[in-house]
N, CA and C atoms as an extended XYZ file, in Angstrom:
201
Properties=species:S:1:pos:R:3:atomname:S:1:resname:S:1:resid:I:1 pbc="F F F"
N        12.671        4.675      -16.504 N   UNK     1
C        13.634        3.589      -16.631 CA  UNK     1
C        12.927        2.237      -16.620 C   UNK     1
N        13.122        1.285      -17.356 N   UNK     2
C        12.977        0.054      -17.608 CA  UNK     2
C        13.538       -1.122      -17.572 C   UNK     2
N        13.637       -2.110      -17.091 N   UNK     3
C        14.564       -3.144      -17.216 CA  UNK     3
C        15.362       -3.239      -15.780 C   UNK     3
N        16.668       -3.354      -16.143 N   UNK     4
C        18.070       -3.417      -15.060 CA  UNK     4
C        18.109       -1.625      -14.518 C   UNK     4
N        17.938       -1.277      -15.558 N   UNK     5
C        18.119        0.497      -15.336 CA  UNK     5
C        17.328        0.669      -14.270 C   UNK     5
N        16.280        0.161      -13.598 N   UNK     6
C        15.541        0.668      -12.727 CA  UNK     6
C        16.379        0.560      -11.159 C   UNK     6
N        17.171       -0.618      -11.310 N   UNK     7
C        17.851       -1.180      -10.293 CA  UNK     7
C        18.528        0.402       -9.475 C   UNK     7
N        19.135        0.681      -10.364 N   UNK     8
C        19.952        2.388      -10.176 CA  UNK     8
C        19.489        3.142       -9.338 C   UNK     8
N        17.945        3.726       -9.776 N   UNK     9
C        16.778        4.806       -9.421 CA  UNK     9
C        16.569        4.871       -8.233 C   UNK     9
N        16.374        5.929       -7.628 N   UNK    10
C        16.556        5.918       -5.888 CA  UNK    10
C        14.880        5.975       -5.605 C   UNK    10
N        14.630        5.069       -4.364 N   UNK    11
C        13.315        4.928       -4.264 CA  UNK    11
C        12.744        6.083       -4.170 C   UNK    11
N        12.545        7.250       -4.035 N   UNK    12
C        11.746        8.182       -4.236 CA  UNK    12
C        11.347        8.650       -5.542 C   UNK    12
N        11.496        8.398       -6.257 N   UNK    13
C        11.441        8.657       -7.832 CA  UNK    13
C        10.656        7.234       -7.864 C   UNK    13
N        10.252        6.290       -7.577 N   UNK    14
C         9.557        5.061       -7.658 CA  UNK    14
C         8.052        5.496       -6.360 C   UNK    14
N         8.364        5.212       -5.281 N   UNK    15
C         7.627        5.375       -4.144 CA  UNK    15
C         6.085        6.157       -4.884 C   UNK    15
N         5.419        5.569       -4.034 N   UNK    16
C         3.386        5.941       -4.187 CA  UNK    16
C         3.615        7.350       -3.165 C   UNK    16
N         3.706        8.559       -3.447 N   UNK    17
C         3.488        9.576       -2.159 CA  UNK    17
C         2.314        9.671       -1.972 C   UNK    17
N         1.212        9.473       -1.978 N   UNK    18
C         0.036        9.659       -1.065 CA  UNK    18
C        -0.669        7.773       -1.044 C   UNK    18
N         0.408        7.218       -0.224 N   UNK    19
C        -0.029        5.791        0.283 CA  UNK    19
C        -1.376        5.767        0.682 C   UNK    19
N        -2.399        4.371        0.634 N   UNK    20
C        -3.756        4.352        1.357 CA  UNK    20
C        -3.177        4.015        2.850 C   UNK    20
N        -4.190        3.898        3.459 N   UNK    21
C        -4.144        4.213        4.748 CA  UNK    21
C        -5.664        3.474        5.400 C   UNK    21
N        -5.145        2.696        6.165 N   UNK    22
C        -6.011        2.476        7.444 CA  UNK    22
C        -6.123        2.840        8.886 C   UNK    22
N        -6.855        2.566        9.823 N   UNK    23
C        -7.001        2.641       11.230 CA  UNK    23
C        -6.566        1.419       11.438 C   UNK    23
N        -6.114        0.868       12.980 N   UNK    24
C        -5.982       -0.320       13.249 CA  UNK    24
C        -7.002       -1.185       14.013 C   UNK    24
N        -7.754        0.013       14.395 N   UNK    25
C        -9.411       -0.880       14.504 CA  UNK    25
C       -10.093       -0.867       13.189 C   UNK    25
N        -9.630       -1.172       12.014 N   UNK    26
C       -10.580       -1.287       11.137 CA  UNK    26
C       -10.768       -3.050       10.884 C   UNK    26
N       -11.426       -3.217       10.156 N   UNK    27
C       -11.592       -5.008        9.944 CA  UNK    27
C       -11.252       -5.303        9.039 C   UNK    27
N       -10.546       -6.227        9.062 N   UNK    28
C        -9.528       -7.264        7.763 CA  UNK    28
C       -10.299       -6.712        5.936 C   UNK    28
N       -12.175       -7.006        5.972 N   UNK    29
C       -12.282       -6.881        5.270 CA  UNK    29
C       -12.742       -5.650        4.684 C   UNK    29
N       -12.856       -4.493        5.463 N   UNK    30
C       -12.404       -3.336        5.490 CA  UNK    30
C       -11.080       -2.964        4.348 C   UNK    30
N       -10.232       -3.593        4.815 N   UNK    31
C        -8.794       -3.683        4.815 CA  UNK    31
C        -8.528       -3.931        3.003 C   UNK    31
N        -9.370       -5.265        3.009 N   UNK    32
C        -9.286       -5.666        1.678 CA  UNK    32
C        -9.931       -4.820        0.511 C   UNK    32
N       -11.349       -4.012        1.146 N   UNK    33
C       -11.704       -3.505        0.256 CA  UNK    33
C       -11.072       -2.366       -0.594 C   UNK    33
N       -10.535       -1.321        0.437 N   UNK    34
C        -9.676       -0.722        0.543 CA  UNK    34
C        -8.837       -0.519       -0.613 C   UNK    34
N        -7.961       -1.774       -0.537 N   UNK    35
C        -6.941       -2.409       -1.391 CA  UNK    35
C        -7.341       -2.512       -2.738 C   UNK    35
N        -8.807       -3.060       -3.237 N   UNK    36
C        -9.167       -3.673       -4.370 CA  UNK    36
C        -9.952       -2.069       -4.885 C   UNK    36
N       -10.490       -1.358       -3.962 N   UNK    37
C       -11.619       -0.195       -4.778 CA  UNK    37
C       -10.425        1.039       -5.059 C   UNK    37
N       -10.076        1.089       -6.055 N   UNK    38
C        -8.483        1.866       -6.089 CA  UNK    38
C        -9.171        1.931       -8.171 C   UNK    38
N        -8.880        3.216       -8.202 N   UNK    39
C        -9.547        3.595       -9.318 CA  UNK    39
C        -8.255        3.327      -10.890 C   UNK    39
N        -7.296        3.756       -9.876 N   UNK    40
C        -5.908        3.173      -10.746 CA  UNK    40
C        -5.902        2.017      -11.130 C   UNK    40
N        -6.370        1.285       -9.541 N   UNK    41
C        -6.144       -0.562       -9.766 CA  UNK    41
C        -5.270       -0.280       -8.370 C   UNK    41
N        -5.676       -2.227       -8.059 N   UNK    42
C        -6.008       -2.690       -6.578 CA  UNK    42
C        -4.108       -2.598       -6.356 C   UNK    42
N        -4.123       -1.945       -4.849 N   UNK    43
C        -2.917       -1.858       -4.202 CA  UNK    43
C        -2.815       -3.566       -3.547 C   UNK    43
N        -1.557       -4.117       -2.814 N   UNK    44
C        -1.117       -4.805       -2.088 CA  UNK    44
C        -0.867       -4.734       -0.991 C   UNK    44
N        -1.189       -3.597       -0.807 N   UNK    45
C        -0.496       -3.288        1.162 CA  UNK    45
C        -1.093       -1.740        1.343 C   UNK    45
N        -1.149       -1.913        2.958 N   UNK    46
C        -1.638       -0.542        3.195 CA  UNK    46
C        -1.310        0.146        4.425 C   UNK    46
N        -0.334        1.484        4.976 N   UNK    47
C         0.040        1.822        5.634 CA  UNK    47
C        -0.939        2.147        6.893 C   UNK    47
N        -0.704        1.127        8.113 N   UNK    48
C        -1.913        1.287        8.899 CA  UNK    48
C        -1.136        2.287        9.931 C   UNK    48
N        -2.357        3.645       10.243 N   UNK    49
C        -1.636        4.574       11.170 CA  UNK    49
C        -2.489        4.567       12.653 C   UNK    49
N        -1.154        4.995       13.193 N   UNK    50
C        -1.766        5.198       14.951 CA  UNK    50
C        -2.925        6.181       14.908 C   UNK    50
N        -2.948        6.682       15.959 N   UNK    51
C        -4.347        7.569       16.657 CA  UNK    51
C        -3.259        8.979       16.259 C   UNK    51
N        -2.138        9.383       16.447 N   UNK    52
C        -1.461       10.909       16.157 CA  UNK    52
C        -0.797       10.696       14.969 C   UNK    52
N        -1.697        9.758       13.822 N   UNK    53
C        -1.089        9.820       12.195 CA  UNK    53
C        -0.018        9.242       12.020 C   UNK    53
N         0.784        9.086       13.114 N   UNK    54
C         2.184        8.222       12.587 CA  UNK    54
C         1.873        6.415       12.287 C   UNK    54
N         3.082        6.456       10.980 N   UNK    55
C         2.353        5.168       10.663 CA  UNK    55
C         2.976        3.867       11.872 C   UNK    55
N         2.199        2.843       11.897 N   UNK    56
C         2.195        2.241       12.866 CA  UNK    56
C         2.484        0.598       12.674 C   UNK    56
N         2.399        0.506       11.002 N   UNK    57
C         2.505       -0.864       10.211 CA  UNK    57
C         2.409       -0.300        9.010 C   UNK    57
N         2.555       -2.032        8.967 N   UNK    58
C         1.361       -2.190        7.579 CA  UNK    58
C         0.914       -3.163        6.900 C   UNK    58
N        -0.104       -3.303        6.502 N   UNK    59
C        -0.707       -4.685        6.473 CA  UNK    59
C        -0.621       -5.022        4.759 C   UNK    59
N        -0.385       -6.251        4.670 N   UNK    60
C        -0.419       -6.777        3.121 CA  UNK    60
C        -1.360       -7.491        2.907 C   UNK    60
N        -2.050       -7.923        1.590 N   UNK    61
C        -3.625       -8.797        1.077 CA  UNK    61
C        -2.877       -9.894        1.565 C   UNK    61
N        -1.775      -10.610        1.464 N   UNK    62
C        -1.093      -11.938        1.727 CA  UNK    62
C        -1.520      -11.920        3.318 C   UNK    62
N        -1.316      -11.194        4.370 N   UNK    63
C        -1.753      -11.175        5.286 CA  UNK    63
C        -3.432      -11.551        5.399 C   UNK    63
N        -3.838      -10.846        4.592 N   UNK    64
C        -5.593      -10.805        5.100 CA  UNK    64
C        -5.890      -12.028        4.446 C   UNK    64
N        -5.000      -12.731        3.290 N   UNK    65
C        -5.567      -13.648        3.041 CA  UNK    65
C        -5.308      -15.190        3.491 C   UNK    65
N        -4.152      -14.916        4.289 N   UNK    66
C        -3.604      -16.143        4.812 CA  UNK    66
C        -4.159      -16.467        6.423 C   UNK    66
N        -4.850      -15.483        7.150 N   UNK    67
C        -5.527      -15.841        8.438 CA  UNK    67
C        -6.341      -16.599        8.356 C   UNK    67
């Protein structure tokens, strides 16, 4: 779907299922690289998970780049 039609589409039919993923001790530019070395092309955000895998955030480049 394209256009207005997309408006309709239930986010799972849209949604990334295997999101990137960080630690939350990792470092900002860690973070960024992350984001940009993406073979598809550079993501915007990245689901940061606890210590038992559940996700815990998530951090956006607008974040890493606005500190």
């Amino acid at each position: 779907p394209r256009g207005a039609e997309i408006l309709n589409e239930p986010v799972a039919s849209l949604m990334t299922r295997s999101p990137r993923v960080i630690e939350p001790g990792a470092s900002v530019a860690a973070a960024v690289r992350l984001m940009e070395d993406r073979e598809k092309g550079p993501v915007t955000a990245l689901i940061v998970l606890a210590g038992d895998g559940a996700p815990a955030g998530v951090i956006h480049l607008h974040d890493c780049l606005s500190s």
